[in-house]
Short mmCIF file of C-alpha atoms and ligand atoms in Angstrom, two decimals:
data_model
loop_
_atom_site.label_atom_id
_atom_site.label_comp_id
_atom_site.label_asym_id
_atom_site.label_seq_id
_atom_site.Cartn_x
_atom_site.Cartn_y
_atom_site.Cartn_z
CA MET P 224 -19.23 -10.42 25.41
CA ALA P 225 -21.63 -8.65 22.91
CA MET P 226 -21.73 -10.02 19.61
CA LYS P 227 -19.61 -7.95 16.93
CA SER P 228 -21.91 -6.06 14.52
CA LYS P 229 -22.35 -7.12 10.90
CA VAL P 230 -20.87 -4.61 8.54
CA LEU P 231 -21.72 -3.51 5.15
CA VAL P 232 -19.03 -1.29 3.26
CA VAL P 233 -20.35 0.71 0.60
CA GLY P 234 -17.65 2.01 -1.89
CA GLY P 235 -15.39 -0.84 -0.83
CA THR P 236 -13.18 -0.79 -3.83
CA GLY P 237 -12.05 2.91 -3.20
CA TYR P 238 -8.87 4.16 -1.77
CA LEU P 239 -10.39 4.37 1.59
CA GLY P 240 -13.10 1.74 1.15
CA LYS P 241 -10.60 -1.21 0.58
CA ARG P 242 -9.06 -0.33 3.89
CA LEU P 243 -12.27 -0.40 5.58
CA VAL P 244 -13.00 -3.83 4.23
CA LYS P 245 -9.51 -5.03 5.56
CA ALA P 246 -10.07 -3.55 8.86
CA SER P 247 -13.49 -4.87 9.31
CA LEU P 248 -12.38 -8.34 8.58
CA ALA P 249 -9.22 -7.95 10.81
CA GLN P 250 -11.29 -6.89 13.66
CA GLY P 251 -13.57 -9.98 13.30
CA HIS P 252 -16.60 -8.44 11.97
CA GLU P 253 -18.90 -10.38 9.50
CA THR P 254 -18.16 -8.19 6.59
CA TYR P 255 -20.34 -7.54 3.49
CA VAL P 256 -19.24 -5.36 0.53
CA LEU P 257 -21.49 -3.93 -1.99
CA HIS P 258 -20.90 -5.08 -5.62
CA ARG P 259 -22.52 -2.48 -7.89
CA GLU P 260 -23.75 -3.77 -11.04
CA GLU P 261 -22.48 -0.77 -12.89
CA ILE P 262 -18.74 -1.74 -12.44
CA GLY P 263 -19.44 -4.26 -15.19
CA VAL P 264 -16.22 -5.46 -16.62
CA ASP P 265 -13.93 -3.29 -14.62
CA ILE P 266 -11.35 -5.98 -14.10
CA ASP P 267 -9.53 -4.45 -11.39
CA LYS P 268 -12.48 -3.81 -9.25
CA VAL P 269 -13.96 -7.31 -9.81
CA GLN P 270 -10.59 -8.91 -8.89
CA MET P 271 -10.50 -6.70 -5.81
CA LEU P 272 -14.01 -7.86 -4.81
CA LEU P 273 -12.95 -11.50 -5.40
CA SER P 274 -10.06 -10.99 -3.24
CA PHE P 275 -12.37 -9.55 -0.46
CA LYS P 276 -14.39 -12.72 -0.88
CA GLN P 277 -11.30 -14.91 -0.48
CA GLN P 278 -10.31 -13.10 2.72
CA GLY P 279 -13.99 -13.85 4.18
CA ALA P 280 -16.26 -10.91 3.01
CA ARG P 281 -19.48 -11.59 1.47
CA LEU P 282 -20.28 -9.76 -1.80
CA VAL P 283 -23.75 -8.17 -2.03
CA PRO P 284 -24.98 -7.28 -5.58
CA ALA P 285 -26.85 -4.11 -5.66
CA SER P 286 -27.27 -0.74 -7.51
CA PHE P 287 -27.83 2.75 -6.53
CA SER P 288 -30.58 2.82 -9.28
CA ASP P 289 -32.46 0.07 -7.65
CA HIS P 290 -33.90 1.08 -4.23
CA GLN P 291 -35.02 -2.43 -3.34
CA SER P 292 -31.51 -3.92 -3.87
CA LEU P 293 -30.08 -1.30 -1.45
CA VAL P 294 -32.85 -2.01 1.10
CA ASN P 295 -32.07 -5.76 0.78
CA ALA P 296 -28.32 -5.10 1.23
CA VAL P 297 -28.77 -3.08 4.37
CA LYS P 298 -31.02 -5.55 5.85
CA LEU P 299 -28.22 -8.07 6.15
CA VAL P 300 -26.31 -6.05 8.59
CA ASP P 301 -26.09 -3.99 11.72
CA VAL P 302 -23.72 -1.20 10.75
CA VAL P 303 -23.42 0.63 7.14
CA ILE P 304 -20.09 2.37 6.40
CA CYS P 305 -20.15 4.33 3.16
CA ALA P 306 -16.78 5.46 1.52
CA ILE P 307 -18.29 6.72 -1.64
CA SER P 308 -16.09 9.13 -3.75
CA GLY P 309 -15.73 12.61 -2.57
CA VAL P 310 -12.70 14.17 -4.05
CA HIS P 311 -13.35 16.19 -7.29
CA ILE P 312 -10.14 15.41 -9.10
CA ARG P 313 -11.23 11.62 -8.82
CA SER P 314 -14.95 11.79 -8.51
CA HIS P 315 -17.58 13.38 -6.30
CA GLN P 316 -20.72 11.33 -5.54
CA ILE P 317 -21.63 12.33 -1.93
CA LEU P 318 -25.29 13.18 -2.57
CA LEU P 319 -25.88 9.62 -4.05
CA GLN P 320 -25.82 8.68 -0.43
CA LEU P 321 -29.30 10.15 0.01
CA LYS P 322 -30.46 6.90 -1.73
CA LEU P 323 -28.65 4.79 0.86
CA VAL P 324 -30.22 6.98 3.65
CA ASP P 325 -33.65 6.22 2.12
CA ALA P 326 -32.95 2.46 2.10
CA ILE P 327 -31.50 2.43 5.55
CA LYS P 328 -34.72 4.30 6.74
CA GLU P 329 -36.95 1.74 5.10
CA ALA P 330 -35.10 -1.30 6.26
CA GLY P 331 -35.24 0.07 9.74
CA ASN P 332 -32.69 -2.55 11.18
CA VAL P 333 -29.47 -0.39 10.99
CA LYS P 334 -27.87 0.23 14.38
CA ARG P 335 -25.32 2.69 12.98
CA PHE P 336 -24.59 4.41 9.73
CA LEU P 337 -21.13 6.16 9.04
CA PRO P 338 -21.54 8.27 5.86
CA SER P 339 -18.62 9.02 3.68
CA GLU P 340 -16.89 11.96 5.53
CA PHE P 341 -13.29 11.06 6.50
CA GLY P 342 -11.94 14.52 6.30
CA THR P 343 -12.39 18.16 7.63
CA ASP P 344 -15.54 18.27 9.85
CA PRO P 345 -18.23 19.81 7.44
CA ALA P 346 -20.12 21.18 10.38
CA ARG P 347 -17.15 23.68 10.99
CA MET P 348 -17.09 24.92 7.52
CA GLU P 349 -20.22 27.06 6.99
CA ASN P 350 -17.89 29.97 5.89
CA ALA P 351 -15.73 27.87 3.61
CA MET P 352 -14.57 29.31 0.22
CA GLU P 353 -16.06 28.49 -3.21
CA PRO P 354 -15.96 26.04 -4.99
CA GLY P 355 -14.54 23.81 -2.40
CA ARG P 356 -17.38 24.44 -0.04
CA LEU P 357 -19.65 22.19 -2.11
CA THR P 358 -17.84 19.11 -0.52
CA PHE P 359 -18.81 20.39 2.89
CA ASP P 360 -22.34 21.62 1.82
CA ASP P 361 -23.05 18.25 0.28
CA LYS P 362 -21.70 16.32 3.23
CA MET P 363 -23.99 18.40 5.40
CA VAL P 364 -27.01 17.67 3.22
CA VAL P 365 -26.41 13.91 3.88
CA ARG P 366 -25.90 14.64 7.64
CA ARG P 367 -29.25 16.31 7.74
CA ALA P 368 -31.06 13.45 6.01
CA ILE P 369 -29.60 11.02 8.39
CA GLN P 370 -30.86 13.02 11.28
CA GLU P 371 -34.10 13.73 9.98
CA ALA P 372 -34.69 9.96 9.38
CA GLY P 373 -33.62 9.21 12.95
CA ILE P 374 -30.87 6.92 11.86
CA PRO P 375 -28.05 6.37 14.51
CA PHE P 376 -24.75 7.76 13.15
CA THR P 377 -21.04 8.23 13.73
CA TYR P 378 -19.13 10.89 11.76
CA VAL P 379 -15.43 10.18 11.35
CA SER P 380 -13.40 13.41 10.92
CA ALA P 381 -10.01 11.85 9.77
CA ASN P 382 -8.16 15.11 8.96
CA CYS P 383 -5.45 14.76 6.19
CA PHE P 384 -4.98 11.54 4.41
CA ALA P 385 -1.27 10.95 4.82
CA GLY P 386 -0.86 9.92 1.18
CA TYR P 387 -1.80 13.18 -0.08
CA PHE P 388 -0.40 15.49 2.43
CA LEU P 389 2.78 13.86 3.81
CA GLY P 390 3.49 12.46 0.34
CA GLY P 391 3.51 15.98 -1.27
CA LEU P 392 4.98 17.80 1.87
CA CYS P 393 1.71 19.62 2.02
CA GLN P 394 1.90 21.03 -1.55
CA PRO P 395 -1.17 20.75 -3.63
CA GLY P 396 -0.70 18.75 -6.86
CA TYR P 397 2.25 16.69 -5.40
CA ILE P 398 2.02 13.30 -3.85
CA LEU P 399 5.78 12.54 -3.82
CA PRO P 400 8.29 14.46 -1.83
CA SER P 401 11.06 16.43 -3.68
CA ARG P 402 14.58 16.01 -2.53
CA ASP P 403 15.45 19.40 -3.69
CA HIS P 404 12.83 22.11 -3.20
CA VAL P 405 9.68 22.71 -1.34
CA ARG P 406 7.22 25.56 -1.63
CA LEU P 407 5.79 26.66 1.95
CA LEU P 408 2.22 27.77 2.01
CA GLY P 409 2.73 31.13 3.70
CA ASP P 410 5.30 30.71 6.56
CA GLY P 411 4.39 27.02 6.83
CA ASP P 412 3.53 27.19 10.41
CA GLN P 413 -0.25 26.41 10.66
CA LYS P 414 -0.69 22.94 12.40
CA ALA P 415 -2.51 20.19 10.49
CA ILE P 416 -3.11 16.61 11.30
CA TYR P 417 -1.97 13.67 9.14
CA VAL P 418 -3.37 10.27 9.37
CA ASP P 419 -2.11 6.90 7.73
CA GLU P 420 -5.09 5.72 5.73
CA ASP P 421 -4.93 2.08 7.15
CA ASP P 422 -5.14 3.66 10.74
CA ILE P 423 -8.31 5.81 9.67
CA ALA P 424 -9.87 2.48 8.67
CA THR P 425 -8.77 0.78 11.99
CA TYR P 426 -10.03 3.59 14.18
CA THR P 427 -13.31 3.84 12.10
CA ILE P 428 -14.14 0.12 12.68
CA LYS P 429 -13.12 0.60 16.39
CA THR P 430 -16.03 3.04 16.65
CA ILE P 431 -18.99 1.02 15.39
CA ASP P 432 -19.90 -0.96 18.38
CA ASP P 433 -18.73 1.63 20.91
CA PRO P 434 -21.63 3.49 22.78
CA ARG P 435 -19.16 6.31 23.56
CA THR P 436 -19.17 7.24 19.75
CA LEU P 437 -23.02 6.85 19.22
CA ASN P 438 -24.55 10.02 17.51
CA LYS P 439 -21.02 11.69 17.79
CA THR P 440 -18.09 12.96 15.55
CA VAL P 441 -14.89 11.20 16.08
CA TYR P 442 -11.91 13.28 15.23
CA ILE P 443 -8.80 11.37 14.47
CA ARG P 444 -5.83 13.37 16.20
CA PRO P 445 -2.70 11.11 16.64
CA PRO P 446 -0.68 13.32 18.85
CA LYS P 447 2.63 12.71 17.13
CA ASN P 448 1.10 13.71 13.73
CA ILE P 449 -0.11 17.31 14.64
CA LEU P 450 2.64 18.99 12.76
CA SER P 451 2.97 22.20 10.70
CA GLN P 452 4.26 22.05 7.00
CA ARG P 453 7.70 23.12 8.34
CA GLU P 454 7.72 20.26 10.79
CA VAL P 455 6.80 17.84 7.97
CA VAL P 456 9.51 19.17 5.94
CA GLN P 457 11.99 18.81 8.61
CA ILE P 458 10.96 15.18 9.19
CA TRP P 459 11.85 14.66 5.60
CA GLU P 460 14.97 16.41 5.59
CA LYS P 461 16.06 14.39 8.57
CA LEU P 462 15.13 11.23 6.58
CA ILE P 463 17.13 12.13 3.46
CA GLY P 464 20.03 13.97 5.47
CA LYS P 465 19.65 16.94 3.38
CA GLU P 466 18.03 20.52 3.66
CA LEU P 467 15.46 21.27 1.00
CA LEU P 468 15.59 24.64 -0.83
CA LYS P 469 12.68 26.64 0.32
CA SER P 470 10.54 29.14 -1.18
CA SER P 471 7.11 30.50 -0.27
CA ILE P 472 3.77 31.39 -1.67
CA SER P 473 1.67 34.06 0.10
CA LYS P 474 -2.01 33.72 0.73
CA GLU P 475 -2.84 36.42 -1.99
CA GLU P 476 -0.60 34.70 -4.59
CA PHE P 477 -2.24 31.38 -3.83
CA LEU P 478 -5.65 32.71 -4.23
CA SER P 479 -5.04 34.41 -7.45
CA SER P 480 -3.12 31.54 -9.14
CA MET P 481 -5.98 29.39 -8.27
CA LYS P 482 -8.17 31.11 -10.74
CA GLU P 483 -6.19 29.78 -13.59
CA GLN P 484 -6.95 26.15 -12.63
CA ASN P 485 -9.89 24.03 -13.76
CA TYR P 486 -12.85 23.51 -11.32
CA ALA P 487 -11.92 20.26 -9.93
CA GLU P 488 -8.43 21.53 -8.97
CA GLN P 489 -9.88 24.72 -7.65
CA VAL P 490 -12.07 22.57 -5.21
CA GLY P 491 -8.86 20.89 -3.86
CA LEU P 492 -6.85 24.05 -3.73
CA THR P 493 -9.52 25.80 -1.31
CA HIS P 494 -9.31 22.63 0.82
CA TYR P 495 -5.57 23.10 1.05
CA TYR P 496 -6.11 26.79 1.82
CA HIS P 497 -8.35 26.27 4.81
CA VAL P 498 -5.95 23.64 6.08
CA CYS P 499 -2.61 25.22 5.44
CA TYR P 500 -3.20 29.00 5.75
CA GLU P 501 -5.98 28.98 8.27
CA GLY P 502 -5.24 25.79 10.30
CA CYS P 503 -8.97 24.69 10.15
CA LEU P 504 -8.10 21.23 11.38
CA ALA P 505 -6.20 21.94 14.53
CA ASN P 506 -7.38 25.24 15.75
CA PHE P 507 -10.34 24.03 17.96
CA GLU P 508 -10.90 22.13 20.99
CA ILE P 509 -13.23 19.02 20.64
CA GLY P 510 -16.55 19.82 22.17
CA ASP P 511 -19.38 17.95 23.75
CA GLY P 512 -20.56 16.28 20.58
CA GLY P 513 -17.14 14.82 19.80
CA GLU P 514 -14.65 12.35 20.87
CA GLU P 515 -11.00 11.81 19.87
CA ALA P 516 -9.97 8.43 18.34
CA SER P 517 -6.45 8.06 19.91
CA LYS P 518 -7.72 8.75 23.36
CA LEU P 519 -10.63 6.33 22.97
CA TYR P 520 -8.44 3.56 21.50
CA PRO P 521 -4.83 3.97 22.92
CA GLU P 522 -4.21 0.31 22.15
CA VAL P 523 -3.91 1.18 18.48
CA LYS P 524 -0.33 1.59 17.58
CA TYR P 525 -0.86 4.33 14.98
CA THR P 526 1.80 5.24 12.37
CA SER P 527 3.74 8.39 12.96
CA ALA P 528 4.30 10.88 10.31
CA GLU P 529 8.07 9.88 10.33
CA ASP P 530 7.38 6.15 9.88
CA TYR P 531 4.85 6.94 7.19
CA MET P 532 7.41 8.99 5.33
CA LYS P 533 9.98 6.26 5.21
CA ARG P 534 8.17 4.71 2.22
CA TYR P 535 9.39 7.62 0.09
CA LEU P 536 13.06 6.99 0.60
P1 NDP W 642 -12.69 6.92 -4.28
O1 NDP W 642 -12.54 8.15 -5.34
O2 NDP W 642 -11.67 5.99 -4.11
O3 NDP W 642 -14.14 6.25 -4.52
C1 NDP W 642 -14.56 5.44 -3.59
C2 NDP W 642 -15.80 4.52 -4.14
O4 NDP W 642 -16.83 5.24 -4.44
C3 NDP W 642 -15.40 3.86 -5.72
O5 NDP W 642 -14.52 2.77 -5.47
C4 NDP W 642 -16.87 3.28 -5.88
O6 NDP W 642 -17.04 2.19 -5.10
C5 NDP W 642 -17.76 4.45 -5.26
N1 NDP W 642 -18.28 5.23 -6.54
C6 NDP W 642 -17.52 6.01 -7.33
N2 NDP W 642 -18.34 6.52 -8.29
C7 NDP W 642 -19.69 6.14 -8.07
C8 NDP W 642 -20.83 6.18 -8.71
N3 NDP W 642 -21.12 6.91 -9.60
N4 NDP W 642 -21.88 5.54 -8.06
C9 NDP W 642 -21.76 4.73 -7.02
N5 NDP W 642 -20.50 4.55 -6.37
C10 NDP W 642 -19.50 5.22 -6.81
O7 NDP W 642 -13.04 7.65 -2.83
P2 NDP W 642 -11.99 8.11 -1.75
O8 NDP W 642 -11.49 6.86 -0.95
O9 NDP W 642 -10.90 9.04 -2.36
O10 NDP W 642 -12.96 9.06 -0.83
C11 NDP W 642 -13.68 8.53 0.12
C12 NDP W 642 -13.97 9.56 1.20
O11 NDP W 642 -12.87 10.06 1.71
C13 NDP W 642 -14.73 10.80 0.78
O12 NDP W 642 -15.81 11.19 1.51
C14 NDP W 642 -13.76 11.88 0.50
O13 NDP W 642 -14.19 13.32 0.70
C15 NDP W 642 -12.91 11.57 1.72
N6 NDP W 642 -11.39 11.89 1.47
C16 NDP W 642 -10.68 12.55 2.35
C17 NDP W 642 -9.38 13.06 2.16
C18 NDP W 642 -8.52 13.75 3.24
O14 NDP W 642 -7.43 13.98 3.00
N7 NDP W 642 -9.14 13.82 4.31
C19 NDP W 642 -8.65 12.79 0.91
C20 NDP W 642 -9.43 11.80 -0.02
C21 NDP W 642 -10.82 11.59 0.38
P3 NDP W 642 -17.58 0.81 -5.75
O15 NDP W 642 -17.25 0.90 -7.18
O16 NDP W 642 -16.94 -0.25 -5.03
O17 NDP W 642 -19.05 0.82 -5.48
#
């Protein structure tokens, strides 16, 4: 059997990154985690890195301000996975990855790079709305740099993180489901796709040594989790044994109320707009440059939306 690739996770202390570290270790990869000097005395992050070490990961000191440190880090491994921040209400550092791309290019040994994507496929969002389009534009800048440098890649389009979308019954600004009321976006009938964040990490690690995913986009579409907002609400209603009071916000109202919000919130709202009013995640067939994760890896027992939502009971 072929050796399992050695993996470097960049952004390993993040919301998704920590799950990637865990999944990489669980699938038996020699796992390295970048330890950025800049985190200094952030005790939570330092403790998390130490816990990774206790679980068998190796910590690699480096800094995005020190090119040689990045080159040295990527030279240790076969595969680099980056999960650097890319949500404006938290932090958005997508373009910093250009430094990582330079380092991978110079090092010359990396067999695959997975940049920080894990959401909507940015290649399909050339007509996305301002200001949220910046997320997709920046991710495309990184893709172009990867491809111009001739670095082998896999792009993971993970659709909706369940914690945001199932947690909030697809309502922006909410991550816990109400037991009383829900506001539907339009008629609440557009299909979207919700994925448990730990499953995103599991599928991502599955792709890294798989020739079928080389230089491809992998979409994660667990069949039971392709649901409209109304269907998500129904699942929740069944779990709590009660119907919610429903109201609805039209497209026009949604867009005009958006103008009152700050920049970071507007970015998130335009993403919800494309997902919930336009159905941008589920309204296309996967083409030649793509693969679907639950088909490639039927052995993964993914978490259904219903099981995910039981945590909120
Ligand atoms: P986080 O906000 O949790 O940040 C991840 C890591 O980025 C941090 O822990 C840190 O890692 C690193 N980082 C942050 N700031 C800097 C900086 N200034 N310099 C260098 N590194 C920095 O990220 P998420 O997990 O929320 O997002 C990861 C990806 O997932 C993004 O591409 C995002 O767009 C996507 N996403 C998709 C969602 C969806 O619903 N599909 C929802 C949320 C995110 P460390 O300190 O360890 O170096």
